[in-house]
Short mmCIF file of C-alpha atoms in Angstrom, two decimals:
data_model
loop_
_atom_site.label_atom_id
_atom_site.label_comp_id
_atom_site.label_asym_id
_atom_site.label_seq_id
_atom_site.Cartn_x
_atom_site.Cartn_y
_atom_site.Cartn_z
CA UNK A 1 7.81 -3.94 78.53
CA UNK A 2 10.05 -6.02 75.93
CA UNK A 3 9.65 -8.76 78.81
CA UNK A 4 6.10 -8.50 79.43
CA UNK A 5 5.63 -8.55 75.50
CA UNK A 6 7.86 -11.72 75.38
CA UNK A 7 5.57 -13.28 77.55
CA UNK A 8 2.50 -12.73 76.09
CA UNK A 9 3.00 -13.56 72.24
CA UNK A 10 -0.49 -13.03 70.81
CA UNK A 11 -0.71 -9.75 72.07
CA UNK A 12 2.46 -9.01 70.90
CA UNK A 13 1.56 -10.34 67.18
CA UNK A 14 -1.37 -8.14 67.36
CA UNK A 15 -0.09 -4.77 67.83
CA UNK A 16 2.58 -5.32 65.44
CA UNK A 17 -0.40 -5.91 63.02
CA UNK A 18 -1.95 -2.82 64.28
CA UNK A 19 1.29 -1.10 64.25
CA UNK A 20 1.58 -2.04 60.13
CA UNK A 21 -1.41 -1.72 59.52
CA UNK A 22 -1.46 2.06 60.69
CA UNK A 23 1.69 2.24 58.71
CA UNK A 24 0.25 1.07 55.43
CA UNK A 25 -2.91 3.43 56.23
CA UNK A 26 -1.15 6.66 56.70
CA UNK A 27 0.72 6.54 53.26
CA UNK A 28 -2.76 5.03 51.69
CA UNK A 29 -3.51 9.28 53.29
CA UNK A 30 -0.18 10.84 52.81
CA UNK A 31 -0.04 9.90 49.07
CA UNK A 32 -3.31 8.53 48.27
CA UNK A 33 -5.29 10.78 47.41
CA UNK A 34 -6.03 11.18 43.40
CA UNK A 35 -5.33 14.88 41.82
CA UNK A 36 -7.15 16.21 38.61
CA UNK A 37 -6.43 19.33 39.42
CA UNK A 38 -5.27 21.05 36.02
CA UNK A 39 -2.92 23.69 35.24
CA UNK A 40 -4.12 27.56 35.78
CA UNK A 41 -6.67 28.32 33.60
CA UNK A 42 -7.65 31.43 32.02
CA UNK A 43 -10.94 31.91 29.95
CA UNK A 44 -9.95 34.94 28.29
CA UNK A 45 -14.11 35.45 26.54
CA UNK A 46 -16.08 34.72 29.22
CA UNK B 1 22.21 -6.70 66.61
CA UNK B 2 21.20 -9.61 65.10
CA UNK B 3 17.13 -10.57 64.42
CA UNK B 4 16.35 -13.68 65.61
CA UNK B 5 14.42 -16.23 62.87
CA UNK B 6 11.52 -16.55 64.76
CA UNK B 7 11.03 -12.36 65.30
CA UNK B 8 11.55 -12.06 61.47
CA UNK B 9 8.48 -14.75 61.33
CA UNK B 10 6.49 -12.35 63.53
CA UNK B 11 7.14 -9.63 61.90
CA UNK B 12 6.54 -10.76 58.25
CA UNK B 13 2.86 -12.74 59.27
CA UNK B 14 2.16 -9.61 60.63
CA UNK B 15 2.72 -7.40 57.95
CA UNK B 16 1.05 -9.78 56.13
CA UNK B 17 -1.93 -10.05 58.08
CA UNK B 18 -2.09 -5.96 58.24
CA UNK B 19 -1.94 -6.24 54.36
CA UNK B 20 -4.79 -8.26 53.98
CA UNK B 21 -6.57 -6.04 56.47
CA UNK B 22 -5.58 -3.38 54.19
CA UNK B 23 -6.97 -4.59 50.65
CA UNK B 24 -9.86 -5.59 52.34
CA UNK B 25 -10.40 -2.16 53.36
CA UNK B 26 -9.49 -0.69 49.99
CA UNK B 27 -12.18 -3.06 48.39
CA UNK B 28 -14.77 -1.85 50.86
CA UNK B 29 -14.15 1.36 50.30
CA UNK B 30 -14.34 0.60 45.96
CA UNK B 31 -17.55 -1.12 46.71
CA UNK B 32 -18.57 2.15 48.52
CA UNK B 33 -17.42 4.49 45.86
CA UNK B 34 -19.54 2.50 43.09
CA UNK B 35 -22.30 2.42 45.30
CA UNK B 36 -22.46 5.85 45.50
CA UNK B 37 -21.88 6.58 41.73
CA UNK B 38 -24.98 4.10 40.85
CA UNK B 39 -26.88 5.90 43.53
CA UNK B 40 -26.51 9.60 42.99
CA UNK B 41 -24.86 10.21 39.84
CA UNK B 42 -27.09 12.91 38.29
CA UNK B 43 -26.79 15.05 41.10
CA UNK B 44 -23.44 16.00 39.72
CA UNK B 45 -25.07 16.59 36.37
CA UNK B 46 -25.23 20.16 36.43
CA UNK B 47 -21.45 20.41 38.11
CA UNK B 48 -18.12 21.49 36.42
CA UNK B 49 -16.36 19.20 39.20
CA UNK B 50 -12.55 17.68 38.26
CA UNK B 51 -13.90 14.31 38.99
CA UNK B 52 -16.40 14.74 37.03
CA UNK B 53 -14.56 16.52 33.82
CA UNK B 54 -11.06 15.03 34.62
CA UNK B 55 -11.97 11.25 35.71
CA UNK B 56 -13.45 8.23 34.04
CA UNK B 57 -15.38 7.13 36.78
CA UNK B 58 -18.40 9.32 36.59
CA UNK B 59 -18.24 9.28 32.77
CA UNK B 60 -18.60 5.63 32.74
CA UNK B 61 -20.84 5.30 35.01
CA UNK B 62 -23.43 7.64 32.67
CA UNK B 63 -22.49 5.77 29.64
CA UNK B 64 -23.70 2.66 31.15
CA UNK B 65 -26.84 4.09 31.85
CA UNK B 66 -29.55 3.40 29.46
CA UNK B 67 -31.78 6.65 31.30
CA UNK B 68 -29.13 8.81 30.87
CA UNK B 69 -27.19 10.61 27.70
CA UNK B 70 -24.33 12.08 27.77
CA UNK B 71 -23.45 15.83 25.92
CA UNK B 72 -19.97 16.57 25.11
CA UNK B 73 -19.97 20.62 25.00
CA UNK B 74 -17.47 23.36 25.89
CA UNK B 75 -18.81 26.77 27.88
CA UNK B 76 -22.06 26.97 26.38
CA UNK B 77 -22.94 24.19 28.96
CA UNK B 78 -22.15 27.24 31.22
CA UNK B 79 -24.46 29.97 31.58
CA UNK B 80 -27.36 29.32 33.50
CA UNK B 81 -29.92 30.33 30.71
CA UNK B 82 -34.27 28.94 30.95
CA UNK B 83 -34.07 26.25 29.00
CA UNK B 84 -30.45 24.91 29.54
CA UNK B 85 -30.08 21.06 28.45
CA UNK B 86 -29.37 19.66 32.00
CA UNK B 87 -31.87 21.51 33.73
CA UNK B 88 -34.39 20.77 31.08
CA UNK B 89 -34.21 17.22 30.98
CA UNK B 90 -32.77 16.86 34.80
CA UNK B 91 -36.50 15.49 36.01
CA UNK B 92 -36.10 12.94 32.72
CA UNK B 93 -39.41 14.73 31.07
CA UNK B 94 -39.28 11.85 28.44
CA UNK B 95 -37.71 9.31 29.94
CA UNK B 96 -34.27 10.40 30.36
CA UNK B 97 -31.64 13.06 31.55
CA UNK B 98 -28.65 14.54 30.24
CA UNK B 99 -25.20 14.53 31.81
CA UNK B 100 -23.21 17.06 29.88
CA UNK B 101 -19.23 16.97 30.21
CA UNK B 102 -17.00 19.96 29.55
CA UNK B 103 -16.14 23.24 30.42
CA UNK B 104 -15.03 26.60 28.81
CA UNK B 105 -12.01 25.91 26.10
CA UNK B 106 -13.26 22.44 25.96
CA UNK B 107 -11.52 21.69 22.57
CA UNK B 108 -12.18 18.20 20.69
CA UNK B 109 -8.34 17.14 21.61
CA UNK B 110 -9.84 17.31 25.20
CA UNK B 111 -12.88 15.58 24.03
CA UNK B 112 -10.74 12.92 22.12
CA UNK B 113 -9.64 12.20 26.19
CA UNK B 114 -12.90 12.13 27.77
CA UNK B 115 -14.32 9.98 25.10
CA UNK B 116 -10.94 7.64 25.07
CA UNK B 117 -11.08 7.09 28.96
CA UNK B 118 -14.60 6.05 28.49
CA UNK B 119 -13.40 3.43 26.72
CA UNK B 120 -15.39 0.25 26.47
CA UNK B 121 -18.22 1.71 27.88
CA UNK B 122 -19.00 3.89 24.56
CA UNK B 123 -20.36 0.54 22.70
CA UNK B 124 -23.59 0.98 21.60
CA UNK B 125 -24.19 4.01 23.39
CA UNK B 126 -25.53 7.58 21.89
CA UNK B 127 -23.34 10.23 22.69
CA UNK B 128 -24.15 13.96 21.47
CA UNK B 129 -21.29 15.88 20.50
CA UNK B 130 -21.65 19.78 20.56
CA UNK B 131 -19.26 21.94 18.36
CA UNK B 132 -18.51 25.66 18.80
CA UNK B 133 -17.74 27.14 15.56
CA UNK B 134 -15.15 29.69 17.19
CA UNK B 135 -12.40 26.87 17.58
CA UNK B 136 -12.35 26.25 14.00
CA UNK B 137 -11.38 30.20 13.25
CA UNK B 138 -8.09 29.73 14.79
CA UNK B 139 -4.97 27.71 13.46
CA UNK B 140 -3.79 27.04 16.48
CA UNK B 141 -5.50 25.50 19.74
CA UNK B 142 -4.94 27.58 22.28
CA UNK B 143 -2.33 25.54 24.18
CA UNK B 144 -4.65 27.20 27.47
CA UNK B 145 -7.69 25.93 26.75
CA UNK B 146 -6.09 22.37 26.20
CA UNK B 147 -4.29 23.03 29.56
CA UNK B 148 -7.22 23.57 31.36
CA UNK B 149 -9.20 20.62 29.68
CA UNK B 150 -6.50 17.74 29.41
CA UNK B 151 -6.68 15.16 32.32
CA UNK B 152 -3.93 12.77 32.85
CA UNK B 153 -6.26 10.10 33.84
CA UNK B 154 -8.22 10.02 30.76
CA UNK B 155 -5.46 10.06 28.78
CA UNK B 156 -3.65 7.29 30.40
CA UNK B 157 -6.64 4.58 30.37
CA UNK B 158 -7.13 5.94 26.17
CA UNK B 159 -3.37 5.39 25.14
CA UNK B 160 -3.35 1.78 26.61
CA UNK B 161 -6.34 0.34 25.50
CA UNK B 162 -5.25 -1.80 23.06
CA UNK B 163 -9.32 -1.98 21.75
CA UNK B 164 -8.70 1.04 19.82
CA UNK B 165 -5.85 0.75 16.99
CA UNK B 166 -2.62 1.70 17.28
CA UNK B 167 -2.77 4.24 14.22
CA UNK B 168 -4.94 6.58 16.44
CA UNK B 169 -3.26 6.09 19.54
CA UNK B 170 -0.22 6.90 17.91
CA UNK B 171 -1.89 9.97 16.06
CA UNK B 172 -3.58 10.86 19.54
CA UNK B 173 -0.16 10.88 21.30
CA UNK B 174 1.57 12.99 18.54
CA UNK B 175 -0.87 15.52 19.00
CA UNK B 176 -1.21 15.59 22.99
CA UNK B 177 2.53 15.57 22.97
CA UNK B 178 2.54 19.70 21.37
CA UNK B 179 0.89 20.88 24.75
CA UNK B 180 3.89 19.80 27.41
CA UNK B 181 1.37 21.10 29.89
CA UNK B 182 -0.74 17.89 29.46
CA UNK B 183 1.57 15.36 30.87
CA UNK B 184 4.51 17.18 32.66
CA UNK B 185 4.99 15.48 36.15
CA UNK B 186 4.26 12.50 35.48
CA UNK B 187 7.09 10.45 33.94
CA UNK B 188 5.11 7.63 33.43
CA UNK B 189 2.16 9.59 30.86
CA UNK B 190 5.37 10.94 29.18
CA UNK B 191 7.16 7.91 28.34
CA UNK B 192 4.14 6.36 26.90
CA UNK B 193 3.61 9.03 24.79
CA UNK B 194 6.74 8.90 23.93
CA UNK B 195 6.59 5.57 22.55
CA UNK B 196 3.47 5.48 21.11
CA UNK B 197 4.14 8.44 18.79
CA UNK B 198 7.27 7.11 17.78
CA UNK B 199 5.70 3.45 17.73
CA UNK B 200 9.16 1.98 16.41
CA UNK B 201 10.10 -1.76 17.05
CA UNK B 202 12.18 -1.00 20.12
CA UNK B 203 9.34 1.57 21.64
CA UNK B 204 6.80 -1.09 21.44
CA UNK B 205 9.45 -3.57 23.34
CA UNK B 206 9.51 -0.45 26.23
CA UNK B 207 5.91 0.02 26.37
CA UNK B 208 5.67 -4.23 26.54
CA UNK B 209 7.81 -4.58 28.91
CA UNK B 210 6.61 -1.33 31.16
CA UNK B 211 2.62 -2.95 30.83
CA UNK B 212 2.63 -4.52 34.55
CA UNK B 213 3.93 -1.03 36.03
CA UNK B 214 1.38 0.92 34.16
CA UNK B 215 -1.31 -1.66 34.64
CA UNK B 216 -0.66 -0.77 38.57
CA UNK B 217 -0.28 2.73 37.88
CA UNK B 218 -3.77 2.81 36.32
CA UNK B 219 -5.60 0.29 38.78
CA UNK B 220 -4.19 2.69 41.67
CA UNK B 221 -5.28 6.38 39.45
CA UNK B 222 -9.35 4.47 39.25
CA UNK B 223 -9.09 3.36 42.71
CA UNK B 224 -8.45 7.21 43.51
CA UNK B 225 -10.85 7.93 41.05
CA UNK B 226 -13.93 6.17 42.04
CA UNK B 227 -13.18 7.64 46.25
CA UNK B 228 -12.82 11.18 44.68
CA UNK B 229 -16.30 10.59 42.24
CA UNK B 230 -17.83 9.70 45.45
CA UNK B 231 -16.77 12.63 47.62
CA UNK B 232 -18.05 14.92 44.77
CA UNK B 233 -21.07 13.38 44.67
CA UNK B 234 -21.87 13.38 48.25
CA UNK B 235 -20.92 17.18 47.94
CA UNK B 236 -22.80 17.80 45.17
CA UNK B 237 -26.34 15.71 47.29
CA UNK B 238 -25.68 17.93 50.09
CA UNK B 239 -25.94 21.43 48.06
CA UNK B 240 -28.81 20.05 46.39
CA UNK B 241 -30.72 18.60 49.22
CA UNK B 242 -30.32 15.11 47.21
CA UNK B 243 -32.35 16.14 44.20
CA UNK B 244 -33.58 13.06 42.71
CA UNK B 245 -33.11 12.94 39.18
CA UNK B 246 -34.38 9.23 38.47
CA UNK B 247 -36.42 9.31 35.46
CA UNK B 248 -40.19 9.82 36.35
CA UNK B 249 -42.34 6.94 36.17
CA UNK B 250 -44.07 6.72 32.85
CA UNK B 251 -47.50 7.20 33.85
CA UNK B 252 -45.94 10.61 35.10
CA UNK B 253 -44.02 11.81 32.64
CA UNK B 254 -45.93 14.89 30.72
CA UNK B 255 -46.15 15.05 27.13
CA UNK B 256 -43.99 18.24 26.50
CA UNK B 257 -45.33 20.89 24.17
CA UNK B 258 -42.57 21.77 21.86
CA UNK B 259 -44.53 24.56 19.93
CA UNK B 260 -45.51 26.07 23.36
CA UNK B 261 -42.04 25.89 24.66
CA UNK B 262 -40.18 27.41 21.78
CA UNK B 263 -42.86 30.88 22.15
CA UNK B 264 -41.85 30.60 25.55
CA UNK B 265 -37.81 30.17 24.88
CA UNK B 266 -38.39 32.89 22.14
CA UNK B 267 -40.24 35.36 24.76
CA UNK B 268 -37.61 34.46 27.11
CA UNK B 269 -34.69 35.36 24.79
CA UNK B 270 -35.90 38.62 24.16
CA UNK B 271 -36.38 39.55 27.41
CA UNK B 272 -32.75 38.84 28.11
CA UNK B 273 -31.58 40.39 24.84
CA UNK B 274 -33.35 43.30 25.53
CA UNK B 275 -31.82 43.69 29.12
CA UNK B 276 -28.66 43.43 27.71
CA UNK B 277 -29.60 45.68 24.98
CA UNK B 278 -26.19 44.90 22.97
CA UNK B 279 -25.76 47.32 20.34
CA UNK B 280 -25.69 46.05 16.77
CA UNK B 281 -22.12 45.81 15.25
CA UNK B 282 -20.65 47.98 13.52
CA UNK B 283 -19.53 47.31 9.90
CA UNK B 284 -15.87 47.67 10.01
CA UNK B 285 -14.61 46.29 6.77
CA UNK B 286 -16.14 45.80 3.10
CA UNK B 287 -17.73 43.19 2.44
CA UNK B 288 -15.06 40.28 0.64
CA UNK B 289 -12.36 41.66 2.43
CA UNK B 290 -11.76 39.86 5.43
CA UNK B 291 -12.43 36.51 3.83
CA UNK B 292 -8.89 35.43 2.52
CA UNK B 293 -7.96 36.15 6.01
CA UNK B 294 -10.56 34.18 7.62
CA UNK B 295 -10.48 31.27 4.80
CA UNK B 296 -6.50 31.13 5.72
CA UNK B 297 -7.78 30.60 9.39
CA UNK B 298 -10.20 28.18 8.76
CA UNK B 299 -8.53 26.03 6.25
CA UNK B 300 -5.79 25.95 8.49
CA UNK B 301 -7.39 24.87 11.93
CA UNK B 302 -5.78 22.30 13.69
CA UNK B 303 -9.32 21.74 15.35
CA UNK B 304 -10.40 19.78 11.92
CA UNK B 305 -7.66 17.35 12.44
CA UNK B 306 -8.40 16.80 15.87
CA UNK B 307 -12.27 16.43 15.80
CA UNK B 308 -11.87 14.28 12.84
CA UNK B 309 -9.71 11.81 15.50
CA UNK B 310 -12.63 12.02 17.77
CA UNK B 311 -14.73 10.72 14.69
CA UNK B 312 -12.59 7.87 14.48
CA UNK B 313 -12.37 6.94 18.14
CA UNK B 314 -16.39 7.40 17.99
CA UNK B 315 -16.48 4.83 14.98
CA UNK B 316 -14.06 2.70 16.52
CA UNK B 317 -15.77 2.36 19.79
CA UNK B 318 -18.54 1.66 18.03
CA UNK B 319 -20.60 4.65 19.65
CA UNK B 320 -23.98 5.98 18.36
CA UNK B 321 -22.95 9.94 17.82
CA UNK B 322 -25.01 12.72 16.73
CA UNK B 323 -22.74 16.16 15.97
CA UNK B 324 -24.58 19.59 16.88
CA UNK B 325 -23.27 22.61 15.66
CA UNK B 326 -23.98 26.36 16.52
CA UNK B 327 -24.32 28.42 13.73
CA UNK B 328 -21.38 30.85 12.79
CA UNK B 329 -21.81 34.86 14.40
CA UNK B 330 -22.53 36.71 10.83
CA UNK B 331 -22.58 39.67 12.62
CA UNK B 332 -19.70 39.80 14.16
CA UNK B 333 -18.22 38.04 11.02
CA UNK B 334 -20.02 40.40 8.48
CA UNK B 335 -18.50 43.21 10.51
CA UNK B 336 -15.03 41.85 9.67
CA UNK B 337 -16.10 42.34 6.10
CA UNK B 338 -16.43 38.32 5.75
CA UNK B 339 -18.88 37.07 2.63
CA UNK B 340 -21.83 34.80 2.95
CA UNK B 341 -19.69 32.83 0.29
CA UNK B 342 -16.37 32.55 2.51
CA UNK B 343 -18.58 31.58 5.94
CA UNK B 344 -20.24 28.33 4.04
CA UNK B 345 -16.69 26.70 3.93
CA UNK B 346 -17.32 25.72 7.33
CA UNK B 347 -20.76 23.84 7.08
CA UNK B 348 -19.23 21.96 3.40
CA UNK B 349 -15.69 21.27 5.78
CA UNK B 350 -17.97 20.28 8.54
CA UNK B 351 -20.42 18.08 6.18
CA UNK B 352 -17.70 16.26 4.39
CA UNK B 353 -15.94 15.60 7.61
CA UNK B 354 -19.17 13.45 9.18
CA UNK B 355 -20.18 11.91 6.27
CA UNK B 356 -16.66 10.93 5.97
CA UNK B 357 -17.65 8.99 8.96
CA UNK B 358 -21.00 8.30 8.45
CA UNK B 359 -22.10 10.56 11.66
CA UNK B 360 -25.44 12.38 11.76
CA UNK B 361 -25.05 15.78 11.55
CA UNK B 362 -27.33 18.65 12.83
CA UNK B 363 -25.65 22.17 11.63
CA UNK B 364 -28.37 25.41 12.48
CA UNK B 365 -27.36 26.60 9.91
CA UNK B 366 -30.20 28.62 9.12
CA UNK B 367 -29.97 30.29 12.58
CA UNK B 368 -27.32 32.85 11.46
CA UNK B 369 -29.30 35.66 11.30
CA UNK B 370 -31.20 35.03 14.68
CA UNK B 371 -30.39 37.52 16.67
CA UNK B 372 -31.37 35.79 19.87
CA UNK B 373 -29.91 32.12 19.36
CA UNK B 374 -26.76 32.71 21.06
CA UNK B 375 -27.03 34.87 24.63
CA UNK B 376 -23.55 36.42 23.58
CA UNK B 377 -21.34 36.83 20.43
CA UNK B 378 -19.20 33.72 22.15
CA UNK B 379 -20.67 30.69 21.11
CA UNK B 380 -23.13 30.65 24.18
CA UNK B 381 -26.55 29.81 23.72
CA UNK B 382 -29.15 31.27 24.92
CA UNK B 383 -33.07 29.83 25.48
CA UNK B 384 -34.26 29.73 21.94
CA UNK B 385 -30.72 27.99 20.82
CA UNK B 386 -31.42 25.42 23.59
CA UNK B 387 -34.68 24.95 22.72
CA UNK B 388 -33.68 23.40 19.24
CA UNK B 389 -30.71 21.63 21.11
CA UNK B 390 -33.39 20.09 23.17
CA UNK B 391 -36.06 18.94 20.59
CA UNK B 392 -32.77 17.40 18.40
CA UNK B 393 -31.70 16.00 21.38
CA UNK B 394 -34.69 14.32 22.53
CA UNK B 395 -35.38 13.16 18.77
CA UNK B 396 -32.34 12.02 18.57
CA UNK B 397 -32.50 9.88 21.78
CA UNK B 398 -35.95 8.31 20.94
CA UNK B 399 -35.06 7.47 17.47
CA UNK B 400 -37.19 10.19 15.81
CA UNK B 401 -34.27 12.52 14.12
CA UNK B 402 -34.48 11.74 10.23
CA UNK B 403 -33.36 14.31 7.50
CA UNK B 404 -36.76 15.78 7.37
CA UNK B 405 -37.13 16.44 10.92
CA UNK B 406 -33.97 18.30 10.76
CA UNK B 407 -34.46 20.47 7.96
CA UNK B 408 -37.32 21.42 9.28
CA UNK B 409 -35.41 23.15 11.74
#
């Protein structure tokens, strides 16, 4: 594979962008998302 | 192992070419997220979502809107009552609609937030403010309601906008710093109220010298922001089967009958009243007696100090404000044995206060008695009450509230 990859370096350039790319995506996902969730909450008179 | 040169090359234009793809993507997904807000915004009117309450995007968004007003309440924005602000003016009768923001406990520290992370957006815009009387009777702010209010985000994009001064920052972060609730996990909101409420030479130097990080810190919060605003509006479109709550065209748009609609409110709020059939209070207490304690109370409320820094942010963004307040519950107050003469502190406190400020003031005062104003003895209103928030409201939007047409009501 490492050979075939050698040989062939555009497709190699290419999945390492995919590669990154996916990496840079999935902690845009892991830790992305915004939270404005508050604390408990407890109307007590209503 | 050793990497050769010419791999590291690779690797790097890669990663570099991925990030590009990347921020690309992010703006995409921005221009999405504002495309939605400008298209659908009112459907999340009538919500109580986080990202509506807790962000700035959606707020924003309604301030720039010259169709649209937005209502600063607490709970009575709540109960689904005939008449209701935001589902009387959601079809923009006269031209336009309401977005109301708050919740239940929705104090004016929490107000001071949402108003803050509106930021530049607030010049030249009306804003109403609605006040419930029943935070004023307490010298404390219940540190629960303020939990449940206070949004990190809000507070954030208020303390470092150096457009308003540093006095009411400063004051603002003294004040938000009592509730540890409001900022705990999140080093970053800590730290700069840290420094601002100390605002010493060497805290300025740290909050100068943190400015790039929490810059980033903010640009990444909005970014999250505007894609949460956008899910919760598409949520919102799908419950409501994309109700469209443009204004109506003007050849459309009905001339509403106030005099018809307040027999109507008034029939309406019986009929509730007498299906709750809530028993008159009992008298508990001579009259005179209670008032020292409820003067002490009063006097005392940290609530004065805080809506007064609302007043000041309103002044300094250079926002068009009207205040609304409910009238006090005599019954339930008379029944605590307090005098007619003890309960009119509040309307001078609350008088002084706005004119302090130059802010238009509508106090229904004159409602005390009405036992079918509120829906409940806690600060909710019921039809009739939202029929005079309505008419002030609408005068006030069209440039028709004067002092006549308010003692008139």
């Amino acid at each position: 594979m490492e050979e075939w990859l050698a040989q062939h370096p555009r497709t190699r350039q290419a999945l390492l962008v995919v590669c990154y790319l996916a990496l840079i995506l999935a902690l845009v996902f892991m830790y992305g998302r915004g939270d404005f969730s508050t604390p408990p909450f407890v109307y007590q008179e209503f | 192992m050793q990497t050769s040169p010419s791999n590291s090359r690779t690797h790097l234009s890669a990663l570099g070419i991925a990030a590009t793809i990347a921020a690309c993507m992010v703006f995409a997904c921005f221009v999405w997220a504002r495309n939605i807000q400008e298209e659908r915004l009112h459907s999340v009117a009538p919500e109580f979502c986080d990202a509506k309450l807790h962000g700035v995007a959606l707020i924003r968004e309604a301030f720039s809107r010259p169709d649209t007003l937005v209502f600063l309440g607490s709970s009575e924005l709540i109960p689904t009552v005939p008449m209701r602000g935001v589902d009387f003016f959601s079809q923009a009768p006269t031209g336009f609609s309401m977005f109301p923001v708050g919740k239940a406990g929705t104090t004016a520290l929490s107000v001071l937030q949402k108003l803050g992370g509106a930021g530049d957006t607030l010049r030249g815009k009306k804003v109403v403010l609605s006040l419930s009387p029943s935070f004023f009777q307490n010298e404390q702010v219940d540190a629960k309601y303020f939990a449940g209010n206070s949004s990190k985000l809000q507070t954030k994009e208020f303390l470092w906008n150096t457009g308003f001064s540093e006095e009411l920052r400063q004051a603002a972060a003294q004040n938000i710093l009592r509730y540890p609730q409001a900022y705990e996990g999140d080093w970053m909101l800590e730290f700069t109220l840290r420094r601002l409420a100390d605002s010493k030479r060497a805290d300025r130097l740290m909050l100068a010298l943190i400015w790039p990080f929490a810059s980033f810190d903010r640009a990444v919060c909005r970014l999250q922001d505007h894609v949460e605003a956008s899910l919760a509006l598409l949520n919102a479109s799908d419950d409501d089967q994309m109700v469209d709550a443009s204004p109506l065209p003007i050849a459309k748009r009905s001339v509403v009958n106030w005099d018809e609609l307040l027999k109507k409110a008034e029939a309406q709020s019986k009929a509730l009243a007498a299906r709750t059939a809530r028993k008159p209070l009992k008298v508990i207490r001579d009259k005179g007696t209670g008032d020292s304690q409820f003067l002490s109370r009063l006097k005392n409320a940290e609530e004065w100090k805080h809506f007064e820094l609302v007043l000041r942010l309103i002044r300094e963004a250079g926002a068009e404000p009207l205040v609304m307040s409910m009238p006090l519950h005599v019954d339930v107050l008379e029944a605590q044995g307090v005098s007619p003469d003890a309960r009119s502190y509040f309307g001078k406190q609350l008088r002084g206060l706005t004119q302090k400020y130059r802010v238009p003031l509508v106090y229904f005062e004159k409602h005390e008695n009405d036992p079918v104003f509120f829906v409940d003895q806690f600060d909710h209103i019921g039809s009739k009450g939202w029929w005079y928030y309505n008419k002030v409201v609408d005068d006030f939007y069209h440039n028709r509230l004067s002092p006549g047409s308010v003692a008139s009501l």
